[in-house]
Every structure is written in structure tokens, then in C-alpha cells.
mmCIF file of C-alpha atoms in Angstrom:
data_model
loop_
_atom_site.group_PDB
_atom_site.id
_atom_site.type_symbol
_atom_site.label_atom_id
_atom_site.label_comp_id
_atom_site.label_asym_id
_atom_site.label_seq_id
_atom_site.Cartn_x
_atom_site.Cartn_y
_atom_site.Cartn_z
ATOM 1 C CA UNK A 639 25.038 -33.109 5.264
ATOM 2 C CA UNK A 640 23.806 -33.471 9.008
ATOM 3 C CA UNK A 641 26.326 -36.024 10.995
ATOM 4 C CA UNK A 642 24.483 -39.553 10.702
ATOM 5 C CA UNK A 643 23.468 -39.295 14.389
ATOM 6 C CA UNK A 644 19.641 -39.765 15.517
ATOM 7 C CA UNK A 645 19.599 -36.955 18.134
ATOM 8 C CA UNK A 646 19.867 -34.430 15.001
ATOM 9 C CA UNK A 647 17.929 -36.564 12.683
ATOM 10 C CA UNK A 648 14.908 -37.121 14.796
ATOM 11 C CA UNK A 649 14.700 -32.357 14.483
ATOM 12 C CA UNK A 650 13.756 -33.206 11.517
ATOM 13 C CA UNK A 651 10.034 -34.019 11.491
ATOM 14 C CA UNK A 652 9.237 -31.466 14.261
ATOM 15 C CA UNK A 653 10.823 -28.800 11.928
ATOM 16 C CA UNK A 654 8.937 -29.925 9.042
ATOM 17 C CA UNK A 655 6.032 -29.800 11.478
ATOM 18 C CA UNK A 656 6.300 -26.123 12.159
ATOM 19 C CA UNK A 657 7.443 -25.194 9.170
ATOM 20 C CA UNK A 658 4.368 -26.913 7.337
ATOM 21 C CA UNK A 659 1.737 -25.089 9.793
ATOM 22 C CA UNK A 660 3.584 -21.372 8.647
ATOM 23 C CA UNK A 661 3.159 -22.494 5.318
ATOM 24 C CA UNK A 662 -0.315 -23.595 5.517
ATOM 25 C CA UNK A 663 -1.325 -20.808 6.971
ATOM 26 C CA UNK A 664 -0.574 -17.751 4.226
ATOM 27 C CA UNK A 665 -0.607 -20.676 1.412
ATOM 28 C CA UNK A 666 -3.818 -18.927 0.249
ATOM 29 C CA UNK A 667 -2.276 -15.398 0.478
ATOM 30 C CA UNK A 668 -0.644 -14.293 -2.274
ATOM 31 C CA UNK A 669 0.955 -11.242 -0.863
ATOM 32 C CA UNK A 670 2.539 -13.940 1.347
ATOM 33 C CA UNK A 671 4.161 -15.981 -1.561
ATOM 34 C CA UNK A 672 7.644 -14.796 -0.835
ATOM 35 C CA UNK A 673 7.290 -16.327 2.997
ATOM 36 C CA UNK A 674 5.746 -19.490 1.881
ATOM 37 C CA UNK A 675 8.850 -19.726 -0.861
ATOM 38 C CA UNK A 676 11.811 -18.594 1.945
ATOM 39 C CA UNK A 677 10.348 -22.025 3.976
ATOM 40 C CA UNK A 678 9.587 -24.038 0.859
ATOM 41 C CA UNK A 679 13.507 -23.432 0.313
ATOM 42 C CA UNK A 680 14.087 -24.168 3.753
ATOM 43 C CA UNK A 681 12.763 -27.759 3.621
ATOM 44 C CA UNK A 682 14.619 -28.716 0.602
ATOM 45 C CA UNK A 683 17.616 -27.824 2.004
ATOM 46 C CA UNK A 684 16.907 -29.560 5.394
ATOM 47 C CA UNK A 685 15.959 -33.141 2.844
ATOM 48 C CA UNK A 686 19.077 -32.547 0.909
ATOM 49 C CA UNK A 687 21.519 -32.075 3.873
ATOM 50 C CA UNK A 688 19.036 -34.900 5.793
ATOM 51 C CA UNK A 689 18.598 -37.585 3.201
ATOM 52 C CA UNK A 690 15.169 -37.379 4.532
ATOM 53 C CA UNK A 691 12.235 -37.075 2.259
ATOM 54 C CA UNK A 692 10.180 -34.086 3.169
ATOM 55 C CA UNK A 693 6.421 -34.103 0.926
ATOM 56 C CA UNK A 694 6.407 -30.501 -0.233
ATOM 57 C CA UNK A 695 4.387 -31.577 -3.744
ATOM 58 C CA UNK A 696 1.115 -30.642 -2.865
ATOM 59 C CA UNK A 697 2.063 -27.069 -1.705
ATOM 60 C CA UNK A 698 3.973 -26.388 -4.651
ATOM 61 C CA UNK A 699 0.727 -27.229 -7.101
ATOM 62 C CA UNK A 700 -1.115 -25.272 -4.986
ATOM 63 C CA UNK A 701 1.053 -22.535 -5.241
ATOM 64 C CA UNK A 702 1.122 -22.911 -8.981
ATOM 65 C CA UNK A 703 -2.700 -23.226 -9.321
ATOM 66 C CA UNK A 704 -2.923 -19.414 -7.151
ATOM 67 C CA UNK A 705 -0.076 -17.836 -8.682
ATOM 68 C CA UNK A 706 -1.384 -18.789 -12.258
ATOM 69 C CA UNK A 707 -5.049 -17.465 -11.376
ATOM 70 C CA UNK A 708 -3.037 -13.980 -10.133
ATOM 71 C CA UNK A 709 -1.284 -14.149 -13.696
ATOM 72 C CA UNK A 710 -4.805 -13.997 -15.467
ATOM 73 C CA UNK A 711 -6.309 -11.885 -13.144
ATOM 74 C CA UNK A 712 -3.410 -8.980 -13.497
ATOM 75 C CA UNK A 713 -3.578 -9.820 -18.165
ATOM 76 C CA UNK A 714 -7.496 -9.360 -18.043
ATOM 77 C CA UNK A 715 -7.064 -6.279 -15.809
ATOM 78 C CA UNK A 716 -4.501 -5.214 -18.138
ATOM 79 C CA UNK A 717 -5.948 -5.588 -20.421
ATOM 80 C CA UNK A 718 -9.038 -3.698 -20.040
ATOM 81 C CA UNK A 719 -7.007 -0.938 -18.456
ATOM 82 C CA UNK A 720 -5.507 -0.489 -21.947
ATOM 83 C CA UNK A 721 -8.885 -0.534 -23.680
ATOM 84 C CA UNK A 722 -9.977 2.256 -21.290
ATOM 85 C CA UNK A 723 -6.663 4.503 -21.553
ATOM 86 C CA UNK A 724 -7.207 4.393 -25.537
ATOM 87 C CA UNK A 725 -7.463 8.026 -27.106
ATOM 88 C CA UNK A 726 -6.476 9.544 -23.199
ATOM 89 C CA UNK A 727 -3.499 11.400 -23.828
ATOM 90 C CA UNK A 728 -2.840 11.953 -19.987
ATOM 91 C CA UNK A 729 0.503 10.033 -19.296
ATOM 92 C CA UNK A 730 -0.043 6.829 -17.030
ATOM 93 C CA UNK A 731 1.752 6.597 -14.228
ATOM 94 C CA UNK A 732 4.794 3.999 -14.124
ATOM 95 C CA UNK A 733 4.164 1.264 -12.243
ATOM 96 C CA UNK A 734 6.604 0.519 -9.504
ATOM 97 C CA UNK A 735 9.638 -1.868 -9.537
ATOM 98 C CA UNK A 736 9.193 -5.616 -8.603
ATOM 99 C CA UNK A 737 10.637 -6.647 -5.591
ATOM 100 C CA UNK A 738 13.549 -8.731 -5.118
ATOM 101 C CA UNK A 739 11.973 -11.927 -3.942
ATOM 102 C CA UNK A 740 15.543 -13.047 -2.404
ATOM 103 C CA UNK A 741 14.913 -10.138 0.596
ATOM 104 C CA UNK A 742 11.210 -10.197 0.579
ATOM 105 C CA UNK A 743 8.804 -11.448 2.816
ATOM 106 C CA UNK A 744 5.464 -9.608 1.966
ATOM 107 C CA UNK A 745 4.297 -8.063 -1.469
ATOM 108 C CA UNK A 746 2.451 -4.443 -1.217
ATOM 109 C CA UNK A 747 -0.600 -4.035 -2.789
ATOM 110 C CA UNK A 748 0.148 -2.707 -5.590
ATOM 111 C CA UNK A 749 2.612 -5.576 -6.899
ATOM 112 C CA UNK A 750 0.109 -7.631 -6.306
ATOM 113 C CA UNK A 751 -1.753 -6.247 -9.624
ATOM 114 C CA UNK A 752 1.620 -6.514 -11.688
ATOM 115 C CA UNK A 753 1.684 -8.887 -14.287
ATOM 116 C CA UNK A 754 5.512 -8.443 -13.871
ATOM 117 C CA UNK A 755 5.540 -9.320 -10.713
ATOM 118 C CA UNK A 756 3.369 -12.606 -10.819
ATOM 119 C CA UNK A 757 5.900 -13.704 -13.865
ATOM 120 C CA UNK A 758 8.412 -13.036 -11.167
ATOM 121 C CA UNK A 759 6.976 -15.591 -8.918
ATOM 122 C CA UNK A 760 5.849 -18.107 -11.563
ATOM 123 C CA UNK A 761 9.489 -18.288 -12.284
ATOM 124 C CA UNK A 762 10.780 -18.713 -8.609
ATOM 125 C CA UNK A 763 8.094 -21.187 -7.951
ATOM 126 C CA UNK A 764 9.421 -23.236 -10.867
ATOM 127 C CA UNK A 765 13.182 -22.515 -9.239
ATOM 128 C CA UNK A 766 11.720 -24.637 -6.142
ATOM 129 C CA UNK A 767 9.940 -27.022 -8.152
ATOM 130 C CA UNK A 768 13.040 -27.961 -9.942
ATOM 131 C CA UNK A 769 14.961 -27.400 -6.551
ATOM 132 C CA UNK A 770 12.695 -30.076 -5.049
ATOM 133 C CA UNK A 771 12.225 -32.838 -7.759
ATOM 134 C CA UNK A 772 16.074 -32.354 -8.298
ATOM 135 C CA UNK A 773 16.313 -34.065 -4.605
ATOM 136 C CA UNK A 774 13.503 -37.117 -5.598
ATOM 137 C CA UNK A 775 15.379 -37.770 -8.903
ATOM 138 C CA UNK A 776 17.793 -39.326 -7.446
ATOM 139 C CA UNK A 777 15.758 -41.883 -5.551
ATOM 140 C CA UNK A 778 15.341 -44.979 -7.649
ATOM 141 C CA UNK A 779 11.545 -44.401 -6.986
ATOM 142 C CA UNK A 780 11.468 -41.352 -9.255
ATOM 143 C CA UNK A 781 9.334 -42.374 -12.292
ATOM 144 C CA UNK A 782 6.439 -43.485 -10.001
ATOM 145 C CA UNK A 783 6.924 -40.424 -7.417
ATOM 146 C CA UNK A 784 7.130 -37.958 -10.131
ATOM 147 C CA UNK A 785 3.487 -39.619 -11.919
ATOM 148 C CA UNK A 786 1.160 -37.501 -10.320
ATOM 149 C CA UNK A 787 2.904 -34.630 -11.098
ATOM 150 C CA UNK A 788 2.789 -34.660 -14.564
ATOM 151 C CA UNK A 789 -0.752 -33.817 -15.089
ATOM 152 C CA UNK A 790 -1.141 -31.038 -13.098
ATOM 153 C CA UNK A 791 1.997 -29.861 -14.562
ATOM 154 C CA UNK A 792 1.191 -30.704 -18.239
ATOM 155 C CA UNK A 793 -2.256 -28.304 -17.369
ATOM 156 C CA UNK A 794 -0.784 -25.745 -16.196
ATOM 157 C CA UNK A 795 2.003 -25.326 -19.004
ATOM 158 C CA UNK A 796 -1.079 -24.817 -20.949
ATOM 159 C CA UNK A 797 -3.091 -22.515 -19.574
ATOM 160 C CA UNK A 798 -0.461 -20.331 -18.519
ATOM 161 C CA UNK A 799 -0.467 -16.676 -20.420
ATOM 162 C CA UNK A 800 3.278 -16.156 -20.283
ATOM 163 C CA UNK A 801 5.775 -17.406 -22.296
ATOM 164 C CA UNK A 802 7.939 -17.504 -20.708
ATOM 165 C CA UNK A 803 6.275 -19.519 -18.212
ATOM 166 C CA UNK A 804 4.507 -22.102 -20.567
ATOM 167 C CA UNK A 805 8.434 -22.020 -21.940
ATOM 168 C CA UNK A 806 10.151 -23.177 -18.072
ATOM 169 C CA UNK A 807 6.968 -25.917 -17.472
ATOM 170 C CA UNK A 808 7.061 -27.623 -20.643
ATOM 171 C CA UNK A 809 10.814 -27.787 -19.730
ATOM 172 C CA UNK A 810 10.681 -29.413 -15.996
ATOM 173 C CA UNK A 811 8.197 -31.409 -17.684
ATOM 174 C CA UNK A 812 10.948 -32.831 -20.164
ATOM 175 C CA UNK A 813 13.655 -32.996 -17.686
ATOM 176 C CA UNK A 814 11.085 -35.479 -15.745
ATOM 177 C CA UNK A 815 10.677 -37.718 -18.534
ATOM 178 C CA UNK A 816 14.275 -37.757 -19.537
ATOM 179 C CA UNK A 817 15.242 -38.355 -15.392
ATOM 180 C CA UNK A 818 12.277 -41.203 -15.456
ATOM 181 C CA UNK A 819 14.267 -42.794 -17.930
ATOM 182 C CA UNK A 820 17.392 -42.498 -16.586
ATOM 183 C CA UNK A 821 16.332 -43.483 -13.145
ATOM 184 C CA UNK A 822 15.075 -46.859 -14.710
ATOM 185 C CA UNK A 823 18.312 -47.743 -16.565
ATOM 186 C CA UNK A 824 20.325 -47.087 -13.099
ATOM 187 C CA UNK A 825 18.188 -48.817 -10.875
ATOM 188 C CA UNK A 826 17.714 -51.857 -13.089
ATOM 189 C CA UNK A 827 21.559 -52.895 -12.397
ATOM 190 C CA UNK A 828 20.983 -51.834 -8.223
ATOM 191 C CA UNK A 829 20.592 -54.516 -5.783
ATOM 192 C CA UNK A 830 18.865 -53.728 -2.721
ATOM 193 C CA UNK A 831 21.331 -52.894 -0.019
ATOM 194 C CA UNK A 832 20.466 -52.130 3.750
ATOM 195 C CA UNK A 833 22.131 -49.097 3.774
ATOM 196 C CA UNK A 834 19.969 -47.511 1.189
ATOM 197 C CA UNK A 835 16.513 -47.841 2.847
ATOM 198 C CA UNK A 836 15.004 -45.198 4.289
ATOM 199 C CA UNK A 837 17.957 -42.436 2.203
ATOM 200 C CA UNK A 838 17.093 -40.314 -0.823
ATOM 201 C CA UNK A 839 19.603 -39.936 -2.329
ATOM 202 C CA UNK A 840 20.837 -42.948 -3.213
ATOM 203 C CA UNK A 841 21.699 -42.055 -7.258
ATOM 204 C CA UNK A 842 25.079 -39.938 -8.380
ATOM 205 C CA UNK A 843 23.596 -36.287 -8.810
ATOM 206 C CA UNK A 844 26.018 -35.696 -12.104
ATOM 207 C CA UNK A 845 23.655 -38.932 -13.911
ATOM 208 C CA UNK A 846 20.294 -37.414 -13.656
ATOM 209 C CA UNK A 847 19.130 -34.787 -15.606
ATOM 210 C CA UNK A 848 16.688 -33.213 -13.208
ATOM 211 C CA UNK A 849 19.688 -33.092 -10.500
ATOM 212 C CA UNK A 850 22.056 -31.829 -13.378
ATOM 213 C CA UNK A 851 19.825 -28.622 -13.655
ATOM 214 C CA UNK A 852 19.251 -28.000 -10.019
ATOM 215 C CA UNK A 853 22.620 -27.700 -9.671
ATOM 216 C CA UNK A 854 23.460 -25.312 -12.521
ATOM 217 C CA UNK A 855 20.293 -23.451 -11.675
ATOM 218 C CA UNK A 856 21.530 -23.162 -7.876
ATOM 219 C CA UNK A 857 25.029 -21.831 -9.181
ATOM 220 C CA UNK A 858 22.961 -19.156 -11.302
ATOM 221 C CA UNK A 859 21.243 -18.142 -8.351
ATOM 222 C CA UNK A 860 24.142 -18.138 -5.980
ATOM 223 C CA UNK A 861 25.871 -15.688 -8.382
ATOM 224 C CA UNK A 862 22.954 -13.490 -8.647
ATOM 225 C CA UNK A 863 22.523 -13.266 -5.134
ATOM 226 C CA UNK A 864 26.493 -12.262 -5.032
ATOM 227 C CA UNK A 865 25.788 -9.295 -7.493
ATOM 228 C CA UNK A 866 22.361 -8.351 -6.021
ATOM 229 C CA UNK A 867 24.390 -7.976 -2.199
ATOM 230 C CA UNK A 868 27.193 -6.226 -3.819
ATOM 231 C CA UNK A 869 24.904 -3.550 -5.851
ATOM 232 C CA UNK A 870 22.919 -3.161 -2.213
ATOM 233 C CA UNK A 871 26.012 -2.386 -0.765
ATOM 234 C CA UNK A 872 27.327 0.029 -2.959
ATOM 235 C CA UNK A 873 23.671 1.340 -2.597
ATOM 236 C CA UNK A 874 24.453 1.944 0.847
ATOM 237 C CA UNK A 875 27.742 3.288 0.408
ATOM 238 C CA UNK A 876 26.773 6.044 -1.696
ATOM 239 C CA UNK A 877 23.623 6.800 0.596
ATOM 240 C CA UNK A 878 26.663 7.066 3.402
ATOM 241 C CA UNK A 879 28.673 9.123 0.937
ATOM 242 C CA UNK A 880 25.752 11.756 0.489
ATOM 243 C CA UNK A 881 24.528 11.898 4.137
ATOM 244 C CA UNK A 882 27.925 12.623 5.302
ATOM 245 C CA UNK A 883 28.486 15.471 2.741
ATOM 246 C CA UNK A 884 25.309 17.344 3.558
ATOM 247 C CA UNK A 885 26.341 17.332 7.128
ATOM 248 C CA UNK A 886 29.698 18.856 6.542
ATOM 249 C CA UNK A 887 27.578 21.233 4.558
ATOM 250 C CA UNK A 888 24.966 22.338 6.684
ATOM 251 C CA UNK A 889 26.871 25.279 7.960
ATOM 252 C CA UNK A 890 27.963 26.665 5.074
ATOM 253 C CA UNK A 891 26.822 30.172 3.250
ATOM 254 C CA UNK A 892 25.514 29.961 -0.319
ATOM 255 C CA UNK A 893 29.129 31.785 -1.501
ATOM 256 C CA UNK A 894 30.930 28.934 0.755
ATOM 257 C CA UNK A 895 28.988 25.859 -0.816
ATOM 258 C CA UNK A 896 29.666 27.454 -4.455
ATOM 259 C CA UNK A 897 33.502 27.798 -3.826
ATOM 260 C CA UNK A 898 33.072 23.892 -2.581
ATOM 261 C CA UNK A 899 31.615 22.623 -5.486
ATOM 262 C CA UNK A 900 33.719 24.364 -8.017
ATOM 263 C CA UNK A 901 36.777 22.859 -5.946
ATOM 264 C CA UNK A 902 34.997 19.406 -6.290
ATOM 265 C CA UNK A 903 34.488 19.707 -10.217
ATOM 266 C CA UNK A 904 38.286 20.485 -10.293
ATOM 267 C CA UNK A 905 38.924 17.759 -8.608
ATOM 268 C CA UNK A 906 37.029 15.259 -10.530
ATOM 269 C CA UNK A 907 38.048 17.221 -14.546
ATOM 270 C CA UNK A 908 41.925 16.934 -12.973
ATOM 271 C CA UNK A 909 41.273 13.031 -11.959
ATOM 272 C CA UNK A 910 39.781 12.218 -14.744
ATOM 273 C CA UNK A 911 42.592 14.155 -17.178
ATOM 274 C CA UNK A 912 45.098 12.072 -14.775
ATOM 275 C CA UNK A 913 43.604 8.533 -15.696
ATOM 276 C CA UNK A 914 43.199 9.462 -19.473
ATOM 277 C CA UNK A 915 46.935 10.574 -19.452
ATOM 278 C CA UNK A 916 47.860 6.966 -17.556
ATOM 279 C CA UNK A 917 45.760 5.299 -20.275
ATOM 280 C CA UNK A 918 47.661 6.852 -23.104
ATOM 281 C CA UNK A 919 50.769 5.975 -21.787
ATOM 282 C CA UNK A 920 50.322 2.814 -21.137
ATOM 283 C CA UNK A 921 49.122 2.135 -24.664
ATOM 284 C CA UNK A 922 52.082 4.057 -26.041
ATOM 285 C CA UNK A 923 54.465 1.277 -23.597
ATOM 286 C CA UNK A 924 52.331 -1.518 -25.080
#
């Protein structure tokens, strides 16, 4: 959390400020969503560590409403790509892999027609969704907050034409209800205390459900970020690996680079003999 002093506090609104205008202005490009979702994180990191409320609501049914039109865009396309392709017997070519949203800023073109890909952003819209009303659940203001929310929410779980997407919005939409009612039974034993005007989070985080799930869903994503880094690095290790052994073979003849990779599969037959030996022995000690 920021140190309660005002000189730090008072960044907050002119951060919010300049933040907002970035937002605003790609908010109605898709191609833009993984920006818009890099500073959507941003300001629910700068409320939680603030205590401030920051109104990101709005942008994030926006952002639904868009991404859910590019969802039925990409089926009907898809689908009428598939009608068309029906008795060709030319091989389509694969589409090409989604990017990871975590070191994204701007989608190409062509992932902009992937229904994959707008799945993938449904679902990391919802992240922030549940990343943001995880922060307003524990306000003891929640159930009327959270109101107009429900509607647009409710709509959207049922027009959406993924699963898996109905499947996470019918889900915040539960974990609202039961944090409505769990805000209601906490706050009707509260008495109004100084101290807690103007601060957001004024319930336990472990109480409320919606809070509960931000958590565990922020652990999830912390550990998939760890495996995503690692695999990138080892990504760039072998990349290292390979440019380094074509420049120590660029000057070799044709019978040199043979004798060199014959030495090389000896090598690897004699190191992998040596670590099926070690495991045999050690099951024979066991």
C-alpha cells in the first residue's frame, strides 16, 4: 500500500487522469485491446495499493460490448468460410498462434479475425472485471455499486457464442450476488467510524467471495506468468545455443562439419547410455 501521506495520495487523480485519456482514446480499437487492458490493470492496482476508488465500470462494459461484437463477427465469418471451403480439397492454411496478451500491446490483422483470439480477450477482460469488482466488494457499499452492473452483465452472458465465455459471466455474476449478500450481513454489525470514510477497503478480503477469487485468480496468473518468462527464456537460450554454433561453423569444409556432427551424436548416444546406466543403478541401490 502507498504510505498514508497526501503528497503521494493527491498522484493519484492526475494518474487516473492520463491514464483515462490513453484509454479513451484506442477504447474503440480493437487491435488496441491489449493497451487498454495493460492500463485497465494499472488502475486497479493503483486503487488497491491507494484505497482510492478509481471508476473503471463503464470502460470495462464497453470493452465487453466490442469484444463480444468481434466474437460474432469472427463465428459468422467462420462460419461462412467453412460453407465455402466445402468439397475444396486444397488444404487451408493454419491460422497463426494467438498472442500472449501478458507481452502484447497491439494485435496484427490477422488475429483480429480469430475467433481464438477474441475468446482470448473475452477471458482477460473478465480477469479485470473480477480484478476490479474484487476491490469494490469489500466496500460496505457493494450491493448498490455492483446494481448497475448486473444487467449489462446478465445480457451479455447471453448473447455471448462461447462457452466458455457465457460459462466465466454467469459465474462473476454469481460471485456478485453471493458478495451482495455477504457485504450486507458484515456491514449490518459496522458502526460508522471516521477512519473508514473516504477508504475502500474497509471489509477483510478472506470474507467476500468476489475478493476470495481475485485473489486465487491473481495467484493463477502470477504462476503462469512465471512459466510463460521461463519458457521465453529457454527460447532465447536455445536461439543463443544455435547462433553460436553456426558461427563456429562457418569456416568449416563439408568433410569437417560431417566429422563434427558424428562427434556430436557420440556425444549425446554416450550421455544418454551414461544417465540410463546411473538410473539403473540407482534403482538396483533402492
Amino acid at each position: 500500500p502507498l504510505p498514508n501521506r497526501e503528497g503521494l495520495r493527491s498522484l493519484v487523480f492526475p494518474l487516473y487522469t492520463v491514464l483515462g485519456a490513453a484509454i479513451k482514446l484506442r477504447l474503440g480499437q480493437t487491435a488496441f485491446s491489449p493497451f487498454v487492458f495493460h492500463l485497465l490493470e494499472v488502475l486497479n492496482k493503483v486503487s488497491e495499493a491507494s484505497g482510492i476508488y478509481i471508476p473503471i465500470s463503464s470502460l470495462l462494459l464497453t470493452l465487453l460490448e466490442s469484444l463480444e461484437n468481434m466474437l460474432d463477427t469472427n463465428v459468422h465469418s467462420a462460419t461462412s468460410e467453412a460453407r465455402r471451403q466445402q468439397g475444396n480439397k486444397k488444404k487451408t492454411k493454419a491460422p497463426p498462434k494467438p498472442p500472449e496478451l501478458v507481452v502484447t500491446l497491439r494485435l496484427r490483422q490477422e488475429h483480429l479475425k480469430q475467433i481464438a483470439v477474441a475468446e482470448k480477450l473475452l477471458e482477460r477482460l473478465i480477469f479485470l472485471i473480477i480484478d476490479h469488482l474484487g476491490l469494490l466488494a469489500r466496500h460496505p457499499s457493494f450491493p448498490e455499486v455492483s446494481a448497475p452492473l448486473v444487467a449489462p452483465l446478465r445480457k451479455a452472458s447471453k448473447a455471448a457464442r462461447s462457452d466458455a465465455v457465457r460459462t466465466s459471466l454467469r459465474s462473476v455474476l454469481r460471485l456478485i450476488s453471493e458478495s451482495g449478500d455477504v457485504v450486507r450481513k458484515l456491514r449490518s454489525g459496522m458502526s460508522v467510524r471516521g477512519e473508514t470514510i473516504g477508504v475502500l477497503l474497509v471489509l477483510p478480503a478472506t470474507q467476500v467471495p468476489l475478493a476470495v477469487e481475485r485473489e486465487k485468480r491473481w495467484e493463477e496468473r502470477r504462476e503462469g506468468e512465471r512459466k510463460l518468462l521461463e519458457a521465453l527464456e529457454e527460447g532465447r537460450r536455445l536461439q543463443r545455443e544455435l547462433e553460436a554454433k553456426e558461427e563456429a561453423e562457418k569456416g568449416l569444409t563439408p568433410a569437417q562439419l560431417k566429422r563434427r556432427r558424428q562427434k556430436e551424436r557420440r556425444e549425446e548416444e554416450a550421455a544418454a547410455s551414461g544417465k540410463g546406466l546411473k538410473s539403473e543403478e540407482e534403482e538396483e541401490d533402492g
